Amino acid sequence: MDDIDDHIDEVPIIGHDGSINPPTDEQDSNQTQQQSSFTNYQKLTFIAMCCTYLSSMMSFSIIAPFFPTEAEKKNVSHSQIGFIFSVYNLVCFFASPLWGKLIPVIGTKFTFLAGCWVAGGCNVIFGFLDQLESGTQFLVFCYVVRSLEAVGAAASITAAMAIVANAFPDNVAVVMGWLEVFSGLGFAVGPPLGGALYQLGGYKLPFIVQGGIVILILVVNIFLLPGQDSQSSKEMGSFLALFRIPAIWPLSFAILVGSAALSFLDPTLSLHLQQFNLSPTVIGAVFLLVGGCYAIFSPVWGYLADKKRILRLMIVLGFHAAGVAYLLMGPSSVLKLPNELWIICMGLGLLGISIGCGLVPIFLDLLSTAFWYGMPDNLATQSIVSGLFNGMFSLGAFMGPFAGGVLTERYGFPVAASYFACANISVVFVIGLFGVWEYQCGYGRRKPRVKEETLKDEPNERSPLITEAPSWE
């Protein structure tokens, strides 16, 4: 509690509309002008972040079309191949909070650039692993290089999220929504690019090209990304103080489930679609329904989150719709629908739209919650929140394919999809019930129960509604 009590003076003010730290009437016109267009500093930062998200997801997905075949030639089993893929997200889960803790000391720009350098170098090194002996030697080096690449990616993405929170304080959700577009684009472009380069030049070429792209973006970002660390405090954020905030736990659970819901389809959907005798090209197009809808609608959800500030409502509605989408994808026996391709495609499109509505507002909600409960509005808090979000998202991306594969193998795809539908609906109940508890107990960001006309006549309208940090012990 001491970590939060130290910052009592920084508890935000609630306006009569329920917003945090509302601007004065004299600031309204200036704030509108600032939100309508980005400064040159913000534009350069935005371009740098977009390039990083694009290259990071390409690095993760580029090996999908050809690496399993090459690994089999090295006497690597299917389960071991699967772990080579999943170890990336597992390492990111452990590394992201660590980077979130260290960023204020090391510096955002240095952490960002160093992470890109490590990830790009590991891409190039991975392209030469085919020269190793088959069996244990090849397998061990795959694990090591893939893990080091994940450490670099975790550093760059965690720093990128902290930079966004610092550079776009009034447009966090909008910018994150646009970054998800480039993340989805990188995930979609990676496999076809990797397959084409593999056919053109063999095993090494995809890794050399992708590593070169990452390093090229790194060099450009050295000059493109403005320096940001000169005014930064060297004090590290406190994860202990963050996790003492009750709202952090249900929001973390929502991140975990949302990420798992997106990655569940990777090892399962193509097998489920084989019953319709589809070509690989058509199956790939069906996969794009999720990523395409997610990328198209993410900026919309970001805009709504920033402008309307209905964060918890968006999370609840998004995960509720995602649960319905999973019931359609089976289709679940609960709905008693025919097993038709168009129903499955409708479920996939709905999942892409709805899961973005659930996930995009969470980062802004985490930041707002941390500031509301008294944590300082500085780089230290922004960094640990970024590390938490990236870590939980990576854990979900690790658990989704694993749980999906196990459930599908034992019960079949329709039942497995029904289980994931229940997981998404559970988020609705957890966030909804927690919101009611938070409001009734006085710990939440609730509106004061006075009329707007009365507030206008009050001389101390801007004074804080609470004078001490909330206590939940």
Short mmCIF file of C-alpha atoms in Angstrom, two decimals:
data_model
loop_
_atom_site.label_atom_id
_atom_site.label_comp_id
_atom_site.label_asym_id
_atom_site.label_seq_id
_atom_site.Cartn_x
_atom_site.Cartn_y
_atom_site.Cartn_z
CA MET A 1 0.00 0.00 0.00
CA ASP A 2 2.90 2.39 0.66
CA ASP A 3 3.81 2.44 -3.05
CA ILE A 4 0.40 3.81 -3.91
CA ASP A 5 -0.01 6.09 -0.89
CA ASP A 6 3.17 7.94 -1.89
CA HIS A 7 1.33 9.30 -4.90
CA ILE A 8 -1.93 10.37 -3.27
CA ASP A 9 -1.48 13.92 -4.53
CA GLU A 10 -1.53 12.65 -8.10
CA VAL A 11 -4.99 11.04 -7.89
CA PRO A 12 -6.93 12.28 -10.93
CA ILE A 13 -9.97 14.53 -10.87
CA ILE A 14 -13.33 13.25 -12.14
CA GLY A 15 -15.46 15.55 -14.24
CA HIS A 16 -19.24 15.63 -14.22
CA ASP A 17 -19.22 13.40 -17.32
CA GLY A 18 -17.21 10.71 -15.57
CA SER A 19 -13.97 11.43 -17.45
CA ILE A 20 -10.58 11.45 -15.78
CA ASN A 21 -8.72 14.77 -15.48
CA PRO A 22 -11.23 16.74 -17.58
CA PRO A 23 -9.87 19.87 -19.31
CA THR A 24 -10.94 23.31 -18.24
CA ASP A 25 -13.16 25.33 -20.53
CA GLU A 26 -10.16 27.38 -21.65
CA GLN A 27 -8.36 24.19 -22.72
CA ASP A 28 -11.21 22.61 -24.69
CA SER A 29 -10.45 24.29 -28.03
CA ASN A 30 -6.70 23.66 -27.74
CA GLN A 31 -7.24 19.98 -26.90
CA THR A 32 -9.58 19.56 -29.87
CA GLN A 33 -6.92 20.99 -32.17
CA GLN A 34 -4.25 18.72 -30.70
CA GLN A 35 -6.39 15.60 -31.16
CA SER A 36 -7.36 16.49 -34.72
CA SER A 37 -3.81 16.27 -36.06
CA PHE A 38 -0.49 14.81 -34.94
CA THR A 39 2.68 16.83 -34.47
CA ASN A 40 5.77 16.02 -36.56
CA TYR A 41 7.23 14.27 -33.52
CA GLN A 42 4.13 12.08 -33.23
CA LYS A 43 4.06 11.35 -36.96
CA LEU A 44 7.68 10.13 -36.94
CA THR A 45 7.00 8.01 -33.86
CA PHE A 46 3.89 6.51 -35.44
CA ILE A 47 5.76 5.53 -38.63
CA ALA A 48 8.54 3.91 -36.59
CA MET A 49 6.04 1.90 -34.52
CA CYS A 50 4.12 0.73 -37.60
CA CYS A 51 7.31 -0.57 -39.22
CA THR A 52 8.25 -2.39 -36.04
CA TYR A 53 4.88 -4.11 -35.59
CA LEU A 54 4.88 -5.16 -39.24
CA SER A 55 8.39 -6.65 -39.16
CA SER A 56 7.90 -8.29 -35.76
CA MET A 57 4.86 -10.30 -36.86
CA MET A 58 6.53 -11.18 -40.16
CA SER A 59 9.48 -12.59 -38.21
CA PHE A 60 7.14 -14.76 -36.16
CA SER A 61 5.07 -16.13 -39.06
CA ILE A 62 7.51 -16.35 -41.96
CA ILE A 63 8.68 -19.88 -41.05
CA ALA A 64 5.19 -21.43 -41.08
CA PRO A 65 4.99 -22.76 -44.67
CA PHE A 66 8.37 -24.49 -44.97
CA PHE A 67 10.09 -24.98 -41.60
CA PRO A 68 8.10 -28.07 -40.49
CA THR A 69 9.17 -29.92 -43.65
CA GLU A 70 12.82 -28.95 -43.18
CA ALA A 71 12.71 -29.90 -39.48
CA GLU A 72 11.35 -33.35 -40.31
CA LYS A 73 14.42 -33.90 -42.50
CA LYS A 74 16.48 -33.28 -39.35
CA ASN A 75 14.63 -36.03 -37.45
CA VAL A 76 12.55 -33.60 -35.37
CA SER A 77 9.15 -34.88 -34.20
CA HIS A 78 5.86 -33.03 -34.70
CA SER A 79 5.57 -32.19 -31.00
CA GLN A 80 9.11 -30.78 -30.99
CA ILE A 81 8.31 -28.71 -34.09
CA GLY A 82 5.24 -27.38 -32.32
CA PHE A 83 7.30 -26.34 -29.32
CA ILE A 84 9.80 -24.53 -31.57
CA PHE A 85 6.86 -22.41 -32.69
CA SER A 86 5.33 -21.94 -29.23
CA VAL A 87 8.57 -21.29 -27.30
CA TYR A 88 8.62 -17.84 -28.94
CA ASN A 89 5.49 -16.73 -27.08
CA LEU A 90 6.50 -18.51 -23.88
CA VAL A 91 9.78 -16.59 -23.71
CA CYS A 92 7.97 -13.33 -24.54
CA PHE A 93 5.69 -13.96 -21.55
CA PHE A 94 8.65 -14.06 -19.17
CA ALA A 95 10.75 -11.39 -20.91
CA SER A 96 8.12 -8.67 -21.42
CA PRO A 97 7.55 -7.82 -17.72
CA LEU A 98 11.32 -7.77 -17.19
CA TRP A 99 11.79 -5.27 -19.99
CA GLY A 100 8.87 -3.26 -18.63
CA LYS A 101 10.73 -2.99 -15.34
CA LEU A 102 14.08 -2.04 -16.91
CA ILE A 103 12.96 0.40 -19.62
CA PRO A 104 13.00 3.52 -17.38
CA VAL A 105 16.62 2.76 -16.45
CA ILE A 106 17.88 1.66 -19.87
CA GLY A 107 15.80 4.10 -21.92
CA THR A 108 12.91 3.52 -24.32
CA LYS A 109 14.76 4.26 -27.56
CA PHE A 110 17.80 2.15 -26.66
CA THR A 111 15.61 -0.78 -25.56
CA PHE A 112 13.55 -0.48 -28.71
CA LEU A 113 16.54 -0.38 -31.07
CA ALA A 114 18.50 -3.07 -29.21
CA GLY A 115 15.50 -5.39 -29.32
CA CYS A 116 15.15 -4.90 -33.07
CA TRP A 117 18.87 -5.62 -33.52
CA VAL A 118 18.73 -8.89 -31.56
CA ALA A 119 15.56 -10.05 -33.34
CA GLY A 120 16.96 -9.25 -36.78
CA GLY A 121 20.30 -10.93 -36.05
CA CYS A 122 18.57 -14.07 -34.80
CA ASN A 123 16.52 -14.19 -38.00
CA VAL A 124 19.71 -14.31 -40.04
CA ILE A 125 21.32 -16.91 -37.74
CA PHE A 126 18.24 -19.14 -37.96
CA GLY A 127 18.79 -19.35 -41.70
CA PHE A 128 22.09 -21.18 -41.20
CA LEU A 129 20.84 -23.84 -38.77
CA ASP A 130 20.31 -26.27 -41.64
CA GLN A 131 24.09 -26.72 -41.65
CA LEU A 132 23.95 -28.42 -38.23
CA GLU A 133 23.75 -32.14 -37.64
CA SER A 134 20.34 -33.77 -37.53
CA GLY A 135 18.74 -34.57 -34.19
CA THR A 136 19.63 -33.03 -30.84
CA GLN A 137 22.14 -30.45 -32.11
CA PHE A 138 19.71 -28.94 -34.60
CA LEU A 139 16.84 -29.02 -32.11
CA VAL A 140 18.76 -27.34 -29.28
CA PHE A 141 20.02 -24.52 -31.47
CA CYS A 142 16.50 -23.97 -32.83
CA TYR A 143 15.24 -23.53 -29.27
CA VAL A 144 18.11 -21.21 -28.32
CA VAL A 145 17.98 -18.95 -31.37
CA ARG A 146 14.19 -18.79 -31.36
CA SER A 147 14.23 -17.89 -27.65
CA LEU A 148 16.81 -15.13 -28.17
CA GLU A 149 14.72 -13.76 -31.01
CA ALA A 150 11.73 -13.69 -28.65
CA VAL A 151 13.76 -11.76 -26.05
CA GLY A 152 14.60 -9.14 -28.68
CA ALA A 153 11.02 -8.97 -29.93
CA ALA A 154 9.70 -8.61 -26.37
CA ALA A 155 12.09 -5.70 -25.78
CA SER A 156 11.12 -3.85 -28.95
CA ILE A 157 7.35 -4.35 -28.63
CA THR A 158 7.24 -3.53 -24.91
CA ALA A 159 9.28 -0.38 -25.53
CA ALA A 160 7.04 0.46 -28.48
CA MET A 161 3.92 0.30 -26.31
CA ALA A 162 5.55 2.50 -23.68
CA ILE A 163 6.56 4.99 -26.38
CA VAL A 164 2.98 5.08 -27.69
CA ALA A 165 1.56 5.70 -24.22
CA ASN A 166 4.06 8.51 -23.68
CA ALA A 167 3.86 10.14 -27.10
CA PHE A 168 0.07 9.88 -27.63
CA PRO A 169 -1.52 10.48 -24.21
CA ASP A 170 -4.83 11.61 -25.76
CA ASN A 171 -4.93 8.99 -28.55
CA VAL A 172 -3.55 5.80 -27.01
CA ALA A 173 -6.36 3.50 -28.14
CA VAL A 174 -6.54 4.99 -31.64
CA VAL A 175 -2.82 4.51 -32.23
CA MET A 176 -2.88 0.99 -30.76
CA GLY A 177 -5.78 0.17 -33.08
CA TRP A 178 -3.77 1.27 -36.11
CA LEU A 179 -0.73 -0.66 -34.92
CA GLU A 180 -2.90 -3.78 -34.78
CA VAL A 181 -3.58 -3.24 -38.49
CA PHE A 182 0.15 -3.52 -39.23
CA SER A 183 0.48 -6.43 -36.82
CA GLY A 184 -2.26 -8.31 -38.66
CA LEU A 185 -0.75 -7.35 -42.02
CA GLY A 186 2.64 -8.74 -40.96
CA PHE A 187 1.05 -11.97 -39.74
CA ALA A 188 -0.79 -12.33 -43.08
CA VAL A 189 2.13 -11.40 -45.33
CA GLY A 190 4.76 -13.49 -43.51
CA PRO A 191 3.72 -17.02 -44.61
CA PRO A 192 3.25 -16.31 -48.36
CA LEU A 193 6.48 -14.29 -48.43
CA GLY A 194 8.35 -17.08 -46.66
CA GLY A 195 6.95 -19.71 -49.03
CA ALA A 196 7.85 -17.70 -52.13
CA LEU A 197 11.40 -17.00 -50.93
CA TYR A 198 11.86 -20.64 -49.95
CA GLN A 199 10.89 -21.78 -53.45
CA LEU A 200 13.16 -19.16 -54.97
CA GLY A 201 16.33 -19.65 -52.93
CA GLY A 202 15.94 -22.52 -50.47
CA TYR A 203 16.01 -22.55 -46.66
CA LYS A 204 18.40 -19.64 -46.08
CA LEU A 205 16.81 -16.97 -48.25
CA PRO A 206 13.62 -16.27 -46.21
CA PHE A 207 15.61 -15.75 -43.01
CA ILE A 208 18.29 -13.61 -44.63
CA VAL A 209 15.69 -11.40 -46.32
CA GLN A 210 13.56 -11.05 -43.21
CA GLY A 211 16.56 -10.40 -40.99
CA GLY A 212 17.76 -7.81 -43.45
CA ILE A 213 14.34 -6.11 -43.40
CA VAL A 214 14.39 -5.90 -39.60
CA ILE A 215 17.93 -4.50 -39.52
CA LEU A 216 17.09 -2.01 -42.29
CA ILE A 217 14.09 -0.80 -40.30
CA LEU A 218 16.38 -0.55 -37.28
CA VAL A 219 18.83 1.70 -39.13
CA VAL A 220 16.00 3.91 -40.41
CA ASN A 221 14.52 4.15 -36.91
CA ILE A 222 17.83 5.34 -35.48
CA PHE A 223 17.28 8.57 -37.40
CA LEU A 224 13.49 8.48 -37.66
CA LEU A 225 12.55 7.89 -34.02
CA PRO A 226 12.97 11.05 -31.94
CA GLY A 227 14.97 10.84 -28.74
CA GLN A 228 12.71 10.49 -25.71
CA ASP A 229 14.83 9.67 -22.72
CA SER A 230 16.33 13.03 -21.77
CA GLN A 231 13.47 13.94 -19.43
CA SER A 232 12.69 10.43 -18.24
CA SER A 233 12.93 9.42 -14.61
CA LYS A 234 15.31 6.57 -13.90
CA GLU A 235 12.99 5.17 -11.25
CA MET A 236 11.62 1.71 -12.06
CA GLY A 237 7.91 0.97 -11.80
CA SER A 238 6.50 -1.36 -9.17
CA PHE A 239 4.72 -4.51 -10.31
CA LEU A 240 3.80 -5.11 -6.67
CA ALA A 241 1.90 -1.81 -6.55
CA LEU A 242 0.29 -2.60 -9.91
CA PHE A 243 -0.93 -6.03 -8.86
CA ARG A 244 -2.35 -4.61 -5.61
CA ILE A 245 -4.93 -2.86 -7.78
CA PRO A 246 -7.96 -5.18 -7.97
CA ALA A 247 -8.94 -4.19 -11.53
CA ILE A 248 -5.61 -5.39 -12.95
CA TRP A 249 -6.52 -9.04 -12.39
CA PRO A 250 -9.76 -9.27 -14.43
CA LEU A 251 -8.23 -7.15 -17.19
CA SER A 252 -5.20 -9.47 -17.34
CA PHE A 253 -7.56 -12.44 -17.57
CA ALA A 254 -9.33 -10.75 -20.49
CA ILE A 255 -6.02 -10.25 -22.33
CA LEU A 256 -5.12 -13.91 -21.80
CA VAL A 257 -8.45 -15.23 -23.11
CA GLY A 258 -8.56 -12.81 -26.05
CA SER A 259 -5.09 -13.75 -27.23
CA ALA A 260 -5.83 -17.46 -26.81
CA ALA A 261 -9.04 -17.02 -28.80
CA LEU A 262 -7.09 -15.58 -31.73
CA SER A 263 -4.35 -18.26 -31.69
CA PHE A 264 -6.64 -21.26 -31.07
CA LEU A 265 -7.33 -21.52 -34.79
CA ASP A 266 -3.70 -21.89 -35.91
CA PRO A 267 -3.39 -25.69 -35.46
CA THR A 268 -7.08 -26.59 -35.67
CA LEU A 269 -9.02 -24.69 -38.33
CA SER A 270 -7.32 -26.12 -41.43
CA LEU A 271 -8.06 -29.67 -40.26
CA HIS A 272 -11.69 -28.75 -39.58
CA LEU A 273 -12.04 -27.30 -43.10
CA GLN A 274 -10.74 -30.44 -44.82
CA GLN A 275 -14.25 -31.92 -44.68
CA PHE A 276 -15.31 -29.41 -47.35
CA ASN A 277 -12.54 -30.49 -49.79
CA LEU A 278 -11.12 -26.98 -50.08
CA SER A 279 -7.87 -26.14 -51.82
CA PRO A 280 -4.96 -24.74 -49.79
CA THR A 281 -5.54 -21.35 -51.41
CA VAL A 282 -9.17 -21.26 -50.32
CA ILE A 283 -8.26 -22.40 -46.79
CA GLY A 284 -5.74 -19.55 -46.64
CA ALA A 285 -8.46 -17.12 -47.71
CA VAL A 286 -10.75 -18.44 -44.96
CA PHE A 287 -7.97 -17.79 -42.43
CA LEU A 288 -7.78 -14.20 -43.67
CA LEU A 289 -11.38 -13.63 -42.56
CA VAL A 290 -10.25 -13.42 -38.93
CA GLY A 291 -7.10 -11.38 -39.46
CA GLY A 292 -8.66 -9.15 -42.10
CA CYS A 293 -11.73 -8.24 -40.05
CA TYR A 294 -9.57 -7.76 -36.95
CA ALA A 295 -7.22 -5.39 -38.80
CA ILE A 296 -10.00 -3.41 -40.51
CA PHE A 297 -12.07 -2.79 -37.38
CA SER A 298 -9.26 -2.25 -34.84
CA PRO A 299 -8.87 1.48 -35.66
CA VAL A 300 -12.65 1.87 -35.29
CA TRP A 301 -12.59 0.33 -31.81
CA GLY A 302 -9.58 2.48 -30.91
CA TYR A 303 -11.40 5.63 -31.98
CA LEU A 304 -14.48 4.72 -29.93
CA ALA A 305 -12.34 3.89 -26.89
CA ASP A 306 -10.52 7.22 -27.00
CA LYS A 307 -13.52 9.42 -27.81
CA LYS A 308 -16.32 7.77 -25.83
CA ARG A 309 -14.33 6.20 -22.95
CA ILE A 310 -16.78 3.31 -22.65
CA LEU A 311 -13.91 0.89 -22.13
CA ARG A 312 -15.51 -1.75 -19.88
CA LEU A 313 -18.70 -1.79 -21.96
CA MET A 314 -16.67 -2.39 -25.13
CA ILE A 315 -14.77 -5.23 -23.46
CA VAL A 316 -17.97 -6.92 -22.28
CA LEU A 317 -19.75 -6.58 -25.64
CA GLY A 318 -16.67 -7.67 -27.59
CA PHE A 319 -16.10 -10.87 -25.63
CA HIS A 320 -19.81 -11.68 -25.62
CA ALA A 321 -19.86 -11.50 -29.43
CA ALA A 322 -16.64 -13.54 -29.58
CA GLY A 323 -18.34 -16.28 -27.56
CA VAL A 324 -21.20 -16.34 -30.07
CA ALA A 325 -18.66 -16.46 -32.91
CA TYR A 326 -17.04 -19.58 -31.48
CA LEU A 327 -20.44 -21.27 -31.18
CA LEU A 328 -21.01 -20.57 -34.88
CA MET A 329 -17.56 -21.83 -35.91
CA GLY A 330 -18.18 -25.35 -34.57
CA PRO A 331 -21.01 -25.08 -35.14
CA SER A 332 -21.88 -26.00 -31.57
CA SER A 333 -24.55 -28.59 -30.89
CA VAL A 334 -26.15 -26.01 -28.57
CA LEU A 335 -27.28 -23.96 -31.59
CA LYS A 336 -28.46 -27.01 -33.58
CA LEU A 337 -27.23 -25.48 -36.84
CA PRO A 338 -26.22 -27.44 -39.96
CA ASN A 339 -22.51 -27.99 -40.57
CA GLU A 340 -22.22 -25.52 -43.45
CA LEU A 341 -19.13 -23.63 -44.63
CA TRP A 342 -20.93 -20.28 -44.77
CA ILE A 343 -21.88 -20.57 -41.08
CA ILE A 344 -18.25 -21.25 -40.14
CA CYS A 345 -17.09 -18.30 -42.26
CA MET A 346 -19.69 -16.06 -40.61
CA GLY A 347 -18.34 -17.11 -37.21
CA LEU A 348 -14.76 -16.38 -38.27
CA GLY A 349 -15.65 -12.90 -39.53
CA LEU A 350 -17.60 -12.15 -36.35
CA LEU A 351 -14.64 -13.31 -34.26
CA GLY A 352 -12.27 -10.94 -36.06
CA ILE A 353 -14.62 -8.00 -35.55
CA SER A 354 -15.61 -8.73 -31.95
CA ILE A 355 -12.29 -9.77 -30.42
CA GLY A 356 -10.82 -6.44 -31.52
CA CYS A 357 -13.65 -4.66 -29.70
CA GLY A 358 -12.70 -6.63 -26.59
CA LEU A 359 -8.91 -6.32 -26.77
CA VAL A 360 -8.16 -2.85 -28.15
CA PRO A 361 -9.60 -0.87 -25.16
CA ILE A 362 -7.77 -2.96 -22.53
CA PHE A 363 -4.38 -1.22 -22.76
CA LEU A 364 -6.01 2.18 -22.25
CA ASP A 365 -8.09 0.73 -19.40
CA LEU A 366 -4.95 -0.61 -17.72
CA LEU A 367 -3.25 2.78 -17.93
CA SER A 368 -6.32 4.68 -16.71
CA THR A 369 -6.81 2.23 -13.85
CA ALA A 370 -3.18 2.49 -12.72
CA PHE A 371 -3.32 6.30 -12.73
CA TRP A 372 -6.70 6.35 -10.99
CA TYR A 373 -5.45 4.22 -8.10
CA GLY A 374 -2.59 6.66 -7.50
CA MET A 375 0.33 5.36 -9.55
CA PRO A 376 2.32 8.21 -11.17
CA ASP A 377 1.63 9.19 -14.78
CA ASN A 378 5.19 8.67 -15.98
CA LEU A 379 7.38 6.35 -18.05
CA ALA A 380 7.85 3.90 -15.16
CA THR A 381 4.11 3.16 -14.93
CA GLN A 382 3.67 3.15 -18.71
CA SER A 383 6.51 0.64 -19.06
CA ILE A 384 5.26 -1.89 -16.51
CA VAL A 385 1.73 -1.67 -17.92
CA SER A 386 3.19 -2.30 -21.39
CA GLY A 387 5.18 -5.25 -20.06
CA LEU A 388 2.08 -6.68 -18.37
CA PHE A 389 -0.07 -6.37 -21.50
CA ASN A 390 2.57 -7.85 -23.81
CA GLY A 391 3.36 -10.65 -21.35
CA MET A 392 -0.26 -11.72 -20.87
CA PHE A 393 -0.91 -11.52 -24.61
CA SER A 394 2.11 -13.77 -25.25
CA LEU A 395 0.94 -16.26 -22.62
CA GLY A 396 -2.44 -16.45 -24.31
CA ALA A 397 -0.78 -16.94 -27.70
CA PHE A 398 1.18 -19.84 -26.16
CA MET A 399 -1.81 -21.45 -24.45
CA GLY A 400 -4.31 -21.05 -27.30
CA PRO A 401 -2.73 -23.45 -29.83
CA PHE A 402 -1.77 -25.92 -27.08
CA ALA A 403 -5.24 -26.05 -25.53
CA GLY A 404 -6.89 -26.01 -28.95
CA GLY A 405 -4.81 -28.93 -30.18
CA VAL A 406 -5.44 -31.04 -27.07
CA LEU A 407 -9.20 -30.36 -26.99
CA THR A 408 -9.62 -30.93 -30.73
CA GLU A 409 -7.67 -34.19 -30.61
CA ARG A 410 -9.77 -35.52 -27.72
CA TYR A 411 -13.26 -34.13 -28.39
CA GLY A 412 -13.27 -32.77 -31.94
CA PHE A 413 -13.36 -29.19 -33.26
CA PRO A 414 -17.03 -28.36 -32.47
CA VAL A 415 -16.65 -29.27 -28.79
CA ALA A 416 -13.26 -27.52 -28.55
CA ALA A 417 -14.79 -24.37 -30.06
CA SER A 418 -17.62 -24.60 -27.51
CA TYR A 419 -15.07 -24.66 -24.68
CA PHE A 420 -13.45 -21.52 -26.05
CA ALA A 421 -16.89 -19.93 -26.39
CA CYS A 422 -17.35 -20.56 -22.66
CA ALA A 423 -13.95 -18.99 -21.96
CA ASN A 424 -14.97 -15.81 -23.80
CA ILE A 425 -18.34 -15.67 -22.04
CA SER A 426 -16.54 -16.10 -18.70
CA VAL A 427 -14.70 -12.82 -19.39
CA VAL A 428 -18.10 -11.13 -19.76
CA PHE A 429 -19.15 -12.33 -16.31
CA VAL A 430 -15.79 -11.57 -14.67
CA ILE A 431 -15.54 -8.01 -16.05
CA GLY A 432 -19.25 -7.33 -15.55
CA LEU A 433 -19.43 -8.58 -11.96
CA PHE A 434 -16.16 -6.86 -11.08
CA GLY A 435 -17.44 -3.59 -12.50
CA VAL A 436 -20.54 -3.81 -10.31
CA TRP A 437 -18.42 -4.59 -7.23
CA GLU A 438 -15.99 -1.79 -8.01
CA TYR A 439 -18.81 0.71 -8.43
CA GLN A 440 -20.78 -0.29 -5.34
CA CYS A 441 -17.71 -0.36 -3.09
CA GLY A 442 -16.60 3.07 -4.19
CA TYR A 443 -13.30 1.89 -5.67
CA GLY A 444 -14.21 2.56 -9.29
CA ARG A 445 -14.25 5.54 -11.61
CA ARG A 446 -17.91 6.32 -11.03
CA LYS A 447 -19.68 9.57 -11.76
CA PRO A 448 -20.62 11.81 -8.82
CA ARG A 449 -24.36 11.68 -8.11
CA VAL A 450 -25.02 15.36 -8.67
CA LYS A 451 -26.57 17.21 -11.56
CA GLU A 452 -24.49 19.05 -14.10
CA GLU A 453 -26.29 22.32 -13.36
CA THR A 454 -25.34 22.05 -9.69
CA LEU A 455 -21.70 21.41 -10.54
CA LYS A 456 -21.53 24.56 -12.65
CA ASP A 457 -22.46 26.65 -9.61
CA GLU A 458 -19.89 25.05 -7.32
CA PRO A 459 -16.77 27.21 -6.75
CA ASN A 460 -14.56 24.13 -6.16
CA GLU A 461 -15.80 22.10 -9.10
CA ARG A 462 -12.30 20.89 -10.01
CA SER A 463 -11.30 19.67 -6.56
CA PRO A 464 -10.68 15.92 -6.24
CA LEU A 465 -13.64 13.81 -5.20
CA ILE A 466 -11.36 11.63 -3.08
CA THR A 467 -8.60 12.83 -0.81
CA GLU A 468 -6.90 9.55 -0.14
CA ALA A 469 -6.07 6.46 -2.14
CA PRO A 470 -8.87 3.88 -2.05
CA SER A 471 -8.33 1.01 0.36
CA TRP A 472 -9.46 -2.52 -0.49
CA GLU A 473 -7.87 -4.34 2.37
#
